[in-house]
PDB file of C-alpha atoms and ligand atoms in Angstrom:
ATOM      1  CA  UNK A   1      12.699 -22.391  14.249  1.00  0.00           C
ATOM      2  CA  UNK A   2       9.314 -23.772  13.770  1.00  0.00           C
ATOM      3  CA  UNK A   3       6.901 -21.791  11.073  1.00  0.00           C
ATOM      4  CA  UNK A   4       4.584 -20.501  13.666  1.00  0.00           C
ATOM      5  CA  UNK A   5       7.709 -18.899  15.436  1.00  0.00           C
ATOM      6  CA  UNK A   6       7.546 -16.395  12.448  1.00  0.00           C
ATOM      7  CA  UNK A   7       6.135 -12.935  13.218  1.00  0.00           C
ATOM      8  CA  UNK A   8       2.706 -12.137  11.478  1.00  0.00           C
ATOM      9  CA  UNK A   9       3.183  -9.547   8.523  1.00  0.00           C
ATOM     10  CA  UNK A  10       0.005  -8.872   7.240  1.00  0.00           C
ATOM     11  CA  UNK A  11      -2.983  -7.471   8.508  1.00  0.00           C
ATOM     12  CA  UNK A  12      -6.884  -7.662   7.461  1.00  0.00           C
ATOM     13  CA  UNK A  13      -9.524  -6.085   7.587  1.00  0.00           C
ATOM     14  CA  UNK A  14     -13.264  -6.591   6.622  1.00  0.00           C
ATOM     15  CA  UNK A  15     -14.809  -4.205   4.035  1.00  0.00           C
ATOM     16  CA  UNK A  16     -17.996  -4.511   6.663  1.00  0.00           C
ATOM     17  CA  UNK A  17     -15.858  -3.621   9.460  1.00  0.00           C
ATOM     18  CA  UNK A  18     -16.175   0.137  10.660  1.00  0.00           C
ATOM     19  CA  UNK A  19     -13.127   1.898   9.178  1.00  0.00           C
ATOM     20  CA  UNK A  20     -10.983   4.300  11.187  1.00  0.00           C
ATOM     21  CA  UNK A  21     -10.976   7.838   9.925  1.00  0.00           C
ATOM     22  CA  UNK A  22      -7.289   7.510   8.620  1.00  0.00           C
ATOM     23  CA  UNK A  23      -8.490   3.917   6.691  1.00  0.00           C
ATOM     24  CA  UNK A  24     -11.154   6.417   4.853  1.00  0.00           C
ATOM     25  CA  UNK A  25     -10.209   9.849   4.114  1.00  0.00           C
ATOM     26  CA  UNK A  26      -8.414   9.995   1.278  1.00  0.00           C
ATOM     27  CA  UNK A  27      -6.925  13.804   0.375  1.00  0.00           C
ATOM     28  CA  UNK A  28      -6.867  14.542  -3.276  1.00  0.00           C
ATOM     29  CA  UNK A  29      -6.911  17.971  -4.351  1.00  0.00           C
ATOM     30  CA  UNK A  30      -4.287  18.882  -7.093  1.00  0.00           C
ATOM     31  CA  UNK A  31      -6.196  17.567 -11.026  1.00  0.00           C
ATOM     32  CA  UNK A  32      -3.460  14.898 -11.116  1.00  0.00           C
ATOM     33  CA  UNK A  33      -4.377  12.955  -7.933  1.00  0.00           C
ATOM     34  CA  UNK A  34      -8.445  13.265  -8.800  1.00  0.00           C
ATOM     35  CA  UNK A  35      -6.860  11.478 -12.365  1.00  0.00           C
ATOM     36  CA  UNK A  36      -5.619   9.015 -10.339  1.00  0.00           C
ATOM     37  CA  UNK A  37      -8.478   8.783  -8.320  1.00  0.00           C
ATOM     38  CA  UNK A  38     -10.838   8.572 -11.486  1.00  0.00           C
ATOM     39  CA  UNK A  39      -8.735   5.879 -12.932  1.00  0.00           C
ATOM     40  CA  UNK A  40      -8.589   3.689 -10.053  1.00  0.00           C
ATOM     41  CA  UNK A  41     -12.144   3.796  -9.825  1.00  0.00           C
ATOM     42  CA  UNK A  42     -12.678   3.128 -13.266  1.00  0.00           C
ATOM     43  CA  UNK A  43     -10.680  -0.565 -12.978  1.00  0.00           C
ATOM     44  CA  UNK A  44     -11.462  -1.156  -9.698  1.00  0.00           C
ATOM     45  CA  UNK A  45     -14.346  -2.772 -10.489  1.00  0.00           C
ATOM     46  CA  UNK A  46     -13.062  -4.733 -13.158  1.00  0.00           C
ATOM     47  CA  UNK A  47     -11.342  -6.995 -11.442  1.00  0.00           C
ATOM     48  CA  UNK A  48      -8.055  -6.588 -13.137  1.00  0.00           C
ATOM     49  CA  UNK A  49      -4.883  -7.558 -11.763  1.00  0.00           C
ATOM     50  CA  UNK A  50      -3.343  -4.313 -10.757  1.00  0.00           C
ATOM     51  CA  UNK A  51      -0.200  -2.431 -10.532  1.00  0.00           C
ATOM     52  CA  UNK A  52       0.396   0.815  -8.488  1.00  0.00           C
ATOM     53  CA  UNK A  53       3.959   2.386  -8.977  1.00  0.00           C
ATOM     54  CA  UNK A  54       5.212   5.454  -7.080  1.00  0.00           C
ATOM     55  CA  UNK A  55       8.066   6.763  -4.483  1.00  0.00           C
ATOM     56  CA  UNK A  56       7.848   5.614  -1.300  1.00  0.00           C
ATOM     57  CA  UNK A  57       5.215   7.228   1.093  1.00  0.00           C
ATOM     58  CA  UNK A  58       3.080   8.379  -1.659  1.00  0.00           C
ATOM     59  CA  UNK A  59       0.040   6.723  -0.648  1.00  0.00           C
ATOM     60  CA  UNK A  60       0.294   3.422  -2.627  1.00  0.00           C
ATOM     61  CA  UNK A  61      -1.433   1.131   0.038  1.00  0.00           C
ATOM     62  CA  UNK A  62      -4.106   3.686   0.853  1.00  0.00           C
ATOM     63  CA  UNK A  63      -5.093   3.719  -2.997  1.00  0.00           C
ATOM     64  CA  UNK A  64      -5.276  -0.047  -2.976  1.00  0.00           C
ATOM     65  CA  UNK A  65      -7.668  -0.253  -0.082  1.00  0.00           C
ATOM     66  CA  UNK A  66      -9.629   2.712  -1.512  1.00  0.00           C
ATOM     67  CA  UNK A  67      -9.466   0.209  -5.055  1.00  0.00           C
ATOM     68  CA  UNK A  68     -10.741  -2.738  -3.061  1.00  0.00           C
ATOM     69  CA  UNK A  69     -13.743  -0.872  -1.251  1.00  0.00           C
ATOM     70  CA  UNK A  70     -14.721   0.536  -4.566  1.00  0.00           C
ATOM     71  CA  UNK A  71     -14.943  -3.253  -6.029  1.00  0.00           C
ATOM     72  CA  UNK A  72     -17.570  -4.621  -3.871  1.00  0.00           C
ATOM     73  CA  UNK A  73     -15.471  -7.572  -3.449  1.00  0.00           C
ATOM     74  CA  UNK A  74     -17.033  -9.777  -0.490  1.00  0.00           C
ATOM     75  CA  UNK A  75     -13.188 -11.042   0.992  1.00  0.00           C
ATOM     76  CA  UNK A  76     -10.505  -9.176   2.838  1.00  0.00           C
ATOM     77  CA  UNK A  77      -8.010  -6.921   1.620  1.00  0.00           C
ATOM     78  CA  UNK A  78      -4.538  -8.542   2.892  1.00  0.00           C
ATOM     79  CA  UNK A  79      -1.495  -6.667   2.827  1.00  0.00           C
ATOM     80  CA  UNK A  80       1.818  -8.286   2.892  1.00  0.00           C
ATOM     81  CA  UNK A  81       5.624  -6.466   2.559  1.00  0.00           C
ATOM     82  CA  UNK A  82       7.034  -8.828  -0.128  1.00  0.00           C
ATOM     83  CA  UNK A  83      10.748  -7.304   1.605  1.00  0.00           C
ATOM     84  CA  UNK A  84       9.699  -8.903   4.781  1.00  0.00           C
ATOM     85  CA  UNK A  85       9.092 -12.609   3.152  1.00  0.00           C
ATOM     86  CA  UNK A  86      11.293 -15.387   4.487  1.00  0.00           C
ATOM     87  CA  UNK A  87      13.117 -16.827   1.350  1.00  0.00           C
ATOM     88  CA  UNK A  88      13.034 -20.227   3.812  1.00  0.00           C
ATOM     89  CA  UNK A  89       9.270 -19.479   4.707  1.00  0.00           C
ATOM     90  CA  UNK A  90       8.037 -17.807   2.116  1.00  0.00           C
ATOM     91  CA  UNK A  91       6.007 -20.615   0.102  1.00  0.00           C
ATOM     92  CA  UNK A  92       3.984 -21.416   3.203  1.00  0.00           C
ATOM     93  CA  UNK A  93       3.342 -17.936   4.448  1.00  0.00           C
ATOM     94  CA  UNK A  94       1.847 -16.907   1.134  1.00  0.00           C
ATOM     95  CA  UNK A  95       0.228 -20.436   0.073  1.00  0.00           C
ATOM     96  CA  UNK A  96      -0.422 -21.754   3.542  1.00  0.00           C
ATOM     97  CA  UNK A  97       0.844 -25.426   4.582  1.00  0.00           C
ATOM     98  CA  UNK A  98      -0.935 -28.037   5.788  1.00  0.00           C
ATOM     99  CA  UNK A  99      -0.526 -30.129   9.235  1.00  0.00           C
ATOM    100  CA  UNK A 100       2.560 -31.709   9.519  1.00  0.00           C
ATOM    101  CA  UNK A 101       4.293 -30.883   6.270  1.00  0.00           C
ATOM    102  CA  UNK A 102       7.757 -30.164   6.413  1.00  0.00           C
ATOM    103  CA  UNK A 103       7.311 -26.754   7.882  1.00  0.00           C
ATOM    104  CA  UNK A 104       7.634 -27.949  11.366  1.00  0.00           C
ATOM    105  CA  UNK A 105       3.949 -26.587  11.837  1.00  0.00           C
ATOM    106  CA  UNK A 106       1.224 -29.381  13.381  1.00  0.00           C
ATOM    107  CA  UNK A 107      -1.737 -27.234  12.465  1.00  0.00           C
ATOM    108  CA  UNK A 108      -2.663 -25.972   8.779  1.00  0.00           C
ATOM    109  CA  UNK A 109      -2.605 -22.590   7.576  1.00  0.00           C
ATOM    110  CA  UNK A 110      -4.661 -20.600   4.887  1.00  0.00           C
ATOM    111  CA  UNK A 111      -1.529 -18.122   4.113  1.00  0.00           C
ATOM    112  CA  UNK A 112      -1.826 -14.855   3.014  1.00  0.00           C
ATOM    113  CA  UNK A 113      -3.251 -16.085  -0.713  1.00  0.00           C
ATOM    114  CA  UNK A 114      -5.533 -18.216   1.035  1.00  0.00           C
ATOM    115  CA  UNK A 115      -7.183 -15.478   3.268  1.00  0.00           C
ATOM    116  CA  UNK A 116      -7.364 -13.119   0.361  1.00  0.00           C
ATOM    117  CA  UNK A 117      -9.815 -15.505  -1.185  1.00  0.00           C
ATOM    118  CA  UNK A 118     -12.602 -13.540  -2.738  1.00  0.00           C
ATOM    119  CA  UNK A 119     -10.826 -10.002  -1.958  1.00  0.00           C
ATOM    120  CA  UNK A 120      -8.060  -8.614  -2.642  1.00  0.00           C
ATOM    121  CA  UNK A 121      -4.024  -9.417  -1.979  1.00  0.00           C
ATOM    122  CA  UNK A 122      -2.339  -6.328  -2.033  1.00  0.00           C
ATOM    123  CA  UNK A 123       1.654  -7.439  -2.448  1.00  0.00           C
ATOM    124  CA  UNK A 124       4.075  -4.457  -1.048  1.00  0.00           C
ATOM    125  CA  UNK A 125       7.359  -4.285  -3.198  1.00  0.00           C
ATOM    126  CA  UNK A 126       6.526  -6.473  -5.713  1.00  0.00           C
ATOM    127  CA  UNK A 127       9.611  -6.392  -6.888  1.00  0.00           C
ATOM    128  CA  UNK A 128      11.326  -7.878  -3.447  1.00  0.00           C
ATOM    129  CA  UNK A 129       9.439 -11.076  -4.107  1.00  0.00           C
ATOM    130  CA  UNK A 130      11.608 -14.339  -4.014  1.00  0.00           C
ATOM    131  CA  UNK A 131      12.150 -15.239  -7.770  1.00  0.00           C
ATOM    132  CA  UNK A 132      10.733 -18.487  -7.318  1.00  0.00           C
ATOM    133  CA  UNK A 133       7.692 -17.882  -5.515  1.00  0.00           C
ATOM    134  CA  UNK A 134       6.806 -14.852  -8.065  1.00  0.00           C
ATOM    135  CA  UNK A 135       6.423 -17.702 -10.794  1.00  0.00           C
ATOM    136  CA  UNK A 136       4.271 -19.716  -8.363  1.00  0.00           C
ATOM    137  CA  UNK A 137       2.371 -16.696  -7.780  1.00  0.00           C
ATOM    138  CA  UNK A 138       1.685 -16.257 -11.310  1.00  0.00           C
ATOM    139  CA  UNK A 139       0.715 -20.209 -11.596  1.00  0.00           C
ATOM    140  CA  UNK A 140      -2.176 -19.396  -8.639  1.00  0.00           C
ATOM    141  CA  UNK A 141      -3.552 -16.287 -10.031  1.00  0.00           C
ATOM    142  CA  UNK A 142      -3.494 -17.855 -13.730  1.00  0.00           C
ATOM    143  CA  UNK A 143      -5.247 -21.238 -12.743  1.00  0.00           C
ATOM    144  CA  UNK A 144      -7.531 -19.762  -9.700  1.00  0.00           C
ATOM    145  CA  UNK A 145      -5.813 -22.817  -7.921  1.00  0.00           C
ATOM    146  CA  UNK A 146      -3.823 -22.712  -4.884  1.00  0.00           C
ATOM    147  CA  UNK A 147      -1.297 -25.936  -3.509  1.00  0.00           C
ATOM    148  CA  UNK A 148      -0.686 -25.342  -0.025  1.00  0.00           C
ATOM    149  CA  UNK A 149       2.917 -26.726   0.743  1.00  0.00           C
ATOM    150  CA  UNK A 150       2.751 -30.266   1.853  1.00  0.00           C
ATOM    151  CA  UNK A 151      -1.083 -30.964   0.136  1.00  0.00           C
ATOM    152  CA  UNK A 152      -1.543 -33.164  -2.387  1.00  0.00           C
ATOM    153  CA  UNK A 153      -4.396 -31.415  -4.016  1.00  0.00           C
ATOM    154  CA  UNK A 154      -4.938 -28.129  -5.230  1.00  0.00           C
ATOM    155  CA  UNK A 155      -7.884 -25.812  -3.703  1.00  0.00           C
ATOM    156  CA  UNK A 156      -9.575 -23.053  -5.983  1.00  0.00           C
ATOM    157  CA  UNK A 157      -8.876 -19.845  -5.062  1.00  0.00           C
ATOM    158  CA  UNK A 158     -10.407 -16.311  -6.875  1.00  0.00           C
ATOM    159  CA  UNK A 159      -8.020 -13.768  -5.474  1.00  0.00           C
ATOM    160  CA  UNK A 160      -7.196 -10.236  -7.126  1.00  0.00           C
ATOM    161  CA  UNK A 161      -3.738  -9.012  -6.819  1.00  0.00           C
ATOM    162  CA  UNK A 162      -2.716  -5.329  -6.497  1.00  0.00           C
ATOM    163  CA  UNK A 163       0.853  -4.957  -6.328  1.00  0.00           C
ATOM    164  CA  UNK A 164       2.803  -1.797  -5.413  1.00  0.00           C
ATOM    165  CA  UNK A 165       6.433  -1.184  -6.329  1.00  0.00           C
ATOM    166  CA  UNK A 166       8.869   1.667  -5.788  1.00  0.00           C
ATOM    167  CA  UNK A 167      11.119   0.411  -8.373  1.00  0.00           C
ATOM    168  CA  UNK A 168      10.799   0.616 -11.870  1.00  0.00           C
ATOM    169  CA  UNK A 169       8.851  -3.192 -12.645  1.00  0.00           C
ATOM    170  CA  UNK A 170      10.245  -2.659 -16.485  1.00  0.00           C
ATOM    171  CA  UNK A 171      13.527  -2.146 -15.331  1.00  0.00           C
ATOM    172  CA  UNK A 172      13.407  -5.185 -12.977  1.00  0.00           C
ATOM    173  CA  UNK A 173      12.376  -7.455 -16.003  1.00  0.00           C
ATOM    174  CA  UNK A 174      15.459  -6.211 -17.672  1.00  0.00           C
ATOM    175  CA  UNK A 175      17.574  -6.895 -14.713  1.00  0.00           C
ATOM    176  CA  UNK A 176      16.793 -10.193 -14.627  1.00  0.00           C
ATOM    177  CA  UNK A 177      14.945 -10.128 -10.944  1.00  0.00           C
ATOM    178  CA  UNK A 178      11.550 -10.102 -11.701  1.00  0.00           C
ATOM    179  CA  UNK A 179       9.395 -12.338 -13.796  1.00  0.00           C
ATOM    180  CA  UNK A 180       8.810 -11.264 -17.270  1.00  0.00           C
ATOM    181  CA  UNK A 181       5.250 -13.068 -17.438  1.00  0.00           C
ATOM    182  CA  UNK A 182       4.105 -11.652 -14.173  1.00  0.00           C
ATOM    183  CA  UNK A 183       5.139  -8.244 -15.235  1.00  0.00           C
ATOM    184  CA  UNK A 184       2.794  -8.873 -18.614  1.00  0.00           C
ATOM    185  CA  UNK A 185      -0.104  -9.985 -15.997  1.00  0.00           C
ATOM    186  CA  UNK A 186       0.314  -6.708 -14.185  1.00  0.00           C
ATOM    187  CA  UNK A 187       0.845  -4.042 -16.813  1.00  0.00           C
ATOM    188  CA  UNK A 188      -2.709  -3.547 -18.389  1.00  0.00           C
ATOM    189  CA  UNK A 189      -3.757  -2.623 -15.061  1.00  0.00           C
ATOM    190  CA  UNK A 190      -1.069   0.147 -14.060  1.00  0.00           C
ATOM    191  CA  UNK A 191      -1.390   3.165 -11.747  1.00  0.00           C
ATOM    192  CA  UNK A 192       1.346   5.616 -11.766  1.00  0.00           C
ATOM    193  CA  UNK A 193       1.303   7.735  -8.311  1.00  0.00           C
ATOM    194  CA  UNK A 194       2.602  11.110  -8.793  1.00  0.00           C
ATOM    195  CA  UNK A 195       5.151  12.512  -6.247  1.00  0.00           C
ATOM    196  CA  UNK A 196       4.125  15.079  -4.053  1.00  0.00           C
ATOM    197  CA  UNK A 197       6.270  17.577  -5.246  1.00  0.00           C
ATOM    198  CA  UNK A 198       4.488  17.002  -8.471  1.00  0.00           C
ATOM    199  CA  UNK A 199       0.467  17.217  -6.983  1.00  0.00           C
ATOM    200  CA  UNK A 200       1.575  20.512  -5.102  1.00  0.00           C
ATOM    201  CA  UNK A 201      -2.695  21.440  -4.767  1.00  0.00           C
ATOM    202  CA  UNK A 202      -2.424  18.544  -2.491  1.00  0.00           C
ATOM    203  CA  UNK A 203       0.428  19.816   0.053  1.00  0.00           C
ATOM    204  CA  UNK A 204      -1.900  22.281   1.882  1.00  0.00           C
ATOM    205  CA  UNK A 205      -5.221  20.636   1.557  1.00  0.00           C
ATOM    206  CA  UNK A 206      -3.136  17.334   3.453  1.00  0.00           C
ATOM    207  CA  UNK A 207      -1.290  19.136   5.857  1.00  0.00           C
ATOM    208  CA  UNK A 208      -4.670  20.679   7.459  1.00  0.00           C
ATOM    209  CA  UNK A 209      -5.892  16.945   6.899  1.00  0.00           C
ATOM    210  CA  UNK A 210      -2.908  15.748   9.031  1.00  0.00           C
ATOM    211  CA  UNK A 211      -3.025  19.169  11.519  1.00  0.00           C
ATOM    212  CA  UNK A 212      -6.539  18.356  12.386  1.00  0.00           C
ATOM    213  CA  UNK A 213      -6.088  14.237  12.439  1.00  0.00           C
ATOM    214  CA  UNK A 214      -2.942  15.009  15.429  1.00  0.00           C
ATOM    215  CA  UNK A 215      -5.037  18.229  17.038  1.00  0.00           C
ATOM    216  CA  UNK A 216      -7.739  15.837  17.926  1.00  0.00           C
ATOM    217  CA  UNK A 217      -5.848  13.519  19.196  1.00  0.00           C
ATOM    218  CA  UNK A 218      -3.766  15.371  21.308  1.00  0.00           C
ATOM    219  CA  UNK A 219      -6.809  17.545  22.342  1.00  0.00           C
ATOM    220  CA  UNK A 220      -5.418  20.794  20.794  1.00  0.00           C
ATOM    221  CA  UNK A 221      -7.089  23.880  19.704  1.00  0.00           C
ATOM    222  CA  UNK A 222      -6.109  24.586  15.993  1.00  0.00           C
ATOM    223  CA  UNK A 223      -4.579  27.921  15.024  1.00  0.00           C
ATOM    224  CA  UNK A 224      -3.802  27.107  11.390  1.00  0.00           C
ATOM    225  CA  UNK A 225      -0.657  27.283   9.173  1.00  0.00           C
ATOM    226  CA  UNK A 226       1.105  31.025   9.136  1.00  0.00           C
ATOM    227  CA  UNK A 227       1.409  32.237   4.664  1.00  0.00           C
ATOM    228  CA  UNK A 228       5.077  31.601   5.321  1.00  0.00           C
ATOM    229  CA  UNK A 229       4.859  28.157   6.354  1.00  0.00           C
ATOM    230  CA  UNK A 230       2.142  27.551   3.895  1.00  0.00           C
ATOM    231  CA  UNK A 231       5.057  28.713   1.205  1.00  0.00           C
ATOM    232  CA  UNK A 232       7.801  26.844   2.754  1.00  0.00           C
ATOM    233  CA  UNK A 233       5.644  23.516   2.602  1.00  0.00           C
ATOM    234  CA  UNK A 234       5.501  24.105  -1.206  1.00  0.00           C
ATOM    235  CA  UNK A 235       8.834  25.082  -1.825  1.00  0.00           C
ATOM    236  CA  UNK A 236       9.867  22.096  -0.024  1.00  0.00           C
ATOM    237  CA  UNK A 237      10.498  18.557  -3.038  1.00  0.00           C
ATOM    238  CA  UNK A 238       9.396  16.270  -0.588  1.00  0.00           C
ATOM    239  CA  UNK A 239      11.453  12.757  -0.693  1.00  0.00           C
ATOM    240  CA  UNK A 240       9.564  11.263   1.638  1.00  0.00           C
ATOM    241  CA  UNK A 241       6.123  12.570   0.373  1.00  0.00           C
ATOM    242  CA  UNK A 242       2.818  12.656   2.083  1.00  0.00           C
ATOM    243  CA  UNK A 243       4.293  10.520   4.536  1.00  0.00           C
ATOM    244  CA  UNK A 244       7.161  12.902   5.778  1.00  0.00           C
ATOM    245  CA  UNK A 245       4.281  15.735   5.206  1.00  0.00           C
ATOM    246  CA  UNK A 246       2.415  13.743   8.041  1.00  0.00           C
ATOM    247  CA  UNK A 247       5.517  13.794  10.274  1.00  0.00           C
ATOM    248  CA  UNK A 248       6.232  17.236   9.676  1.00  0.00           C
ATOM    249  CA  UNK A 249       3.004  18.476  10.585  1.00  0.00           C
ATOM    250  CA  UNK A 250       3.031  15.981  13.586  1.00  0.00           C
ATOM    251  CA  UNK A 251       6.275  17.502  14.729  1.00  0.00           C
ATOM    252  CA  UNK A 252       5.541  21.438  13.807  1.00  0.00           C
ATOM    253  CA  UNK A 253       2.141  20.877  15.962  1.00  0.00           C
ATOM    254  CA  UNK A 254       4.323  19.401  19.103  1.00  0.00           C
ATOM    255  CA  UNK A 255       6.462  22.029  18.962  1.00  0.00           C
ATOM    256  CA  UNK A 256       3.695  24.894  18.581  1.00  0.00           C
ATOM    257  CA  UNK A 257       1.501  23.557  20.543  1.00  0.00           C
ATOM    258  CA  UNK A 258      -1.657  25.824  20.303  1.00  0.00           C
ATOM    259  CA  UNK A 259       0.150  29.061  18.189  1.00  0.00           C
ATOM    260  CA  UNK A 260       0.044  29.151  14.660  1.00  0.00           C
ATOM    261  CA  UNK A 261       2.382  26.769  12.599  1.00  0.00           C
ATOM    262  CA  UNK A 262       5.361  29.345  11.611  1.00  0.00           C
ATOM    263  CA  UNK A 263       8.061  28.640   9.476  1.00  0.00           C
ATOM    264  CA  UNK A 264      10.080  27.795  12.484  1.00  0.00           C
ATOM    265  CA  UNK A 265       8.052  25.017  13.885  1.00  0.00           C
ATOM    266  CA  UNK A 266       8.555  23.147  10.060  1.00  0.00           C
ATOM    267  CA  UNK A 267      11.704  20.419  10.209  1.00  0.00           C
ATOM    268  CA  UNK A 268      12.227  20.766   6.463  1.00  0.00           C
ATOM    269  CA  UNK A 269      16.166  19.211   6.207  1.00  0.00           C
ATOM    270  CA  UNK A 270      17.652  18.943   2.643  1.00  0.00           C
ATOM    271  CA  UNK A 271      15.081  21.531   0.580  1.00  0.00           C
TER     272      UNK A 271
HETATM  273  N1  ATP B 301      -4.160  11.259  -0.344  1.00  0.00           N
HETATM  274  C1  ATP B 301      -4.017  10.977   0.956  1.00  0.00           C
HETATM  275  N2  ATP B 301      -4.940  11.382   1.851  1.00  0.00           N
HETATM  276  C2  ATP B 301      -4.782  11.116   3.154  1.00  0.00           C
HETATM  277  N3  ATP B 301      -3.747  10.458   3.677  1.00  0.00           N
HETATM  278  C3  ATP B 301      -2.811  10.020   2.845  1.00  0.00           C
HETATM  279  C4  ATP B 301      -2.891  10.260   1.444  1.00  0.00           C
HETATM  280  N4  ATP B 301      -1.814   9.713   0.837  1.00  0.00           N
HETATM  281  C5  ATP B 301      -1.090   9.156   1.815  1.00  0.00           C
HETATM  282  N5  ATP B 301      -1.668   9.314   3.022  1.00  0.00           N
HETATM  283  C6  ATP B 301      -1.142   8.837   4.306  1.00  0.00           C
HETATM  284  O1  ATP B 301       0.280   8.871   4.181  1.00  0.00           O
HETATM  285  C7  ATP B 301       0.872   7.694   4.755  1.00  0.00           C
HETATM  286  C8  ATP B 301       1.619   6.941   3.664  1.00  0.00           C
HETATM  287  O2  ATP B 301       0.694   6.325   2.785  1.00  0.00           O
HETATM  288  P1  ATP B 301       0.875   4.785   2.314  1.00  0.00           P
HETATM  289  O3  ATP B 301       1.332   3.934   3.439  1.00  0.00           O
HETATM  290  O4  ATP B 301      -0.361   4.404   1.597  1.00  0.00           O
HETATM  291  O5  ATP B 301       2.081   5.027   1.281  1.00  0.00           O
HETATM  292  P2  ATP B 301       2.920   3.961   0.439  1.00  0.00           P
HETATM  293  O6  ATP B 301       3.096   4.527  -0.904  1.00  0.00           O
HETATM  294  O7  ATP B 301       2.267   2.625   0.560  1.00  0.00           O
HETATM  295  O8  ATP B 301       4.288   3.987   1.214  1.00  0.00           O
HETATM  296  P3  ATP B 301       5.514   2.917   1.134  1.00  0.00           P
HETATM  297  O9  ATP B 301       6.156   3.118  -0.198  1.00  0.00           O
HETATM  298  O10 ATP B 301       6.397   3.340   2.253  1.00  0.00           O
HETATM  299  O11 ATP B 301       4.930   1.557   1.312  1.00  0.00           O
HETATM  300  C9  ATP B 301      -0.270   6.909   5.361  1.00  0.00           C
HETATM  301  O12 ATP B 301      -0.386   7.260   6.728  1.00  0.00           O
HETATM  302  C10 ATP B 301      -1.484   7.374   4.565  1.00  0.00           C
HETATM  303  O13 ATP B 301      -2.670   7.243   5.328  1.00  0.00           O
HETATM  304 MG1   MG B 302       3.158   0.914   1.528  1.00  0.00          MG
END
């Protein structure tokens, strides 16, 4: 298996580039999402390392990218899925490599730390990261120097890290998986994202979001959400958060089609 076999896990994006309409809107209604909102604005430009903890599907990576626009940084905004990172691979795929170092590569690579150079690397599951690469993350971020696998000399690199996790980081630390140090470098900077069940003045005000986003698209008239349903989305906790409110809708709007969303159109399993 050579290096460049490996599938591609990130994705980039230019601030400059024209953002789709998902990429920008950004739904907060309920007081304790505009908190949120008013926090990450306040750090994002700063700088600061950051940390955003919250269930899965909460919004995590949309708050990150929203963080990056807001700090006028000039570089990309790289995400990578630490749970996708090739214990064998890892090193070069976030540090890069360089021609015919033991990677099995001939050309070099930036890596994902590399690209992120002047933005912003936004690290998915922090907590998934190989234990030794999250102490040679640390190393980079500390001396804004970079040593891509198989180079002799180190390149300076000015990257800001936002870093997402599902999992409780403290916790982690305490478990022994994750690197005490690199927790310290993350926790001045943390965002806690509310649940969905707990921001319930968001539910209706991102479920028209969502009905209109999938109306459009399929090139359907909307007739709105019935009181029932509208109660029923509410009552419901919500495991999967906004992004099972997304399918939901997306479903409910299949199966009504043009009627009004009614109770009966919502696939709500498990209260
Ligand atoms: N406040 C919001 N306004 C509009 N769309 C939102 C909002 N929050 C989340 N979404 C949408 O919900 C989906 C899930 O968001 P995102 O991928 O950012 O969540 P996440 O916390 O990173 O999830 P995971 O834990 O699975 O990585 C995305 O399609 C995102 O665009
Ligand atoms: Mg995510």
């Amino acid at each position: 298996m050579t290096f460049a076999a490996n599938p591609p896990l990130t994705f980039a994006e230019s601030d400059r580039s024209p953002l789709s309409i998902r990429a920008k809107a950004l739904v907060f209604v309920d007081a304790r999402s505009q908190q949120l909102r008013e926090r990450a604005e306040a750090l994002a430009s700063t700088g600061m390392p950051l940390s955003i903890l919250g269930e899965t599907g909460t919004g995590k990576e949309l708050l990150a990218r929203y963080v990056h626009r807001r700090s006028e940084r000039a570089g990309l905004f790289v995400a990578v899925n630490c749970a996708a990172i090739s214990p064998q691979w890892g090193e070069a795929e976030l540090f890069g490599h360089v021609g015919g170092a033991h990677v099995g590569a001939a050309s070099s690579r930036a890596g994902w730390f590399g690209s992120a150079n002047g933005g912003t690397l936004y690290l998915d599951e922090i907590a998934d990261l190989p234990r030794p690469l999250q102490s040679k993350l640390l190393a980079a971020l500390e001396t804004r120097e970079v040593y891509r696998v198989g180079a002799s000399q180190a390149l300076p690199v000015d990257v800001r890290l936002v870093a997402a996790s599902s999992v409780d980081l403290a916790r982690a630390v305490a478990a022994g998986t994750f690197d005490e140090r690199l927790h310290a470098y993350l926790c001045d900077g943390q965002l806690l994202f509310p649940a969905l069940r707990q921001r319930i003045g968001d539910i209706l005000p991102l479920a028209e979001y969502f009905l209109g986003i999938h109306a459009q698209r399929l090139g359907l008239a909307i007739a709105g959400i019935s009181p029932a349903a509208q109660a029923a989305l509410q009552a419901h906790s919500w495991p999967g958060n906004t992004r099972e409110l997304e399918n939901v809708i997306h479903f409910a709007l299949l199966l009504a089609g043009e009627e009004e969303i009614g109770p009966e159109h919502l696939q709500l399993p498990g209260g």
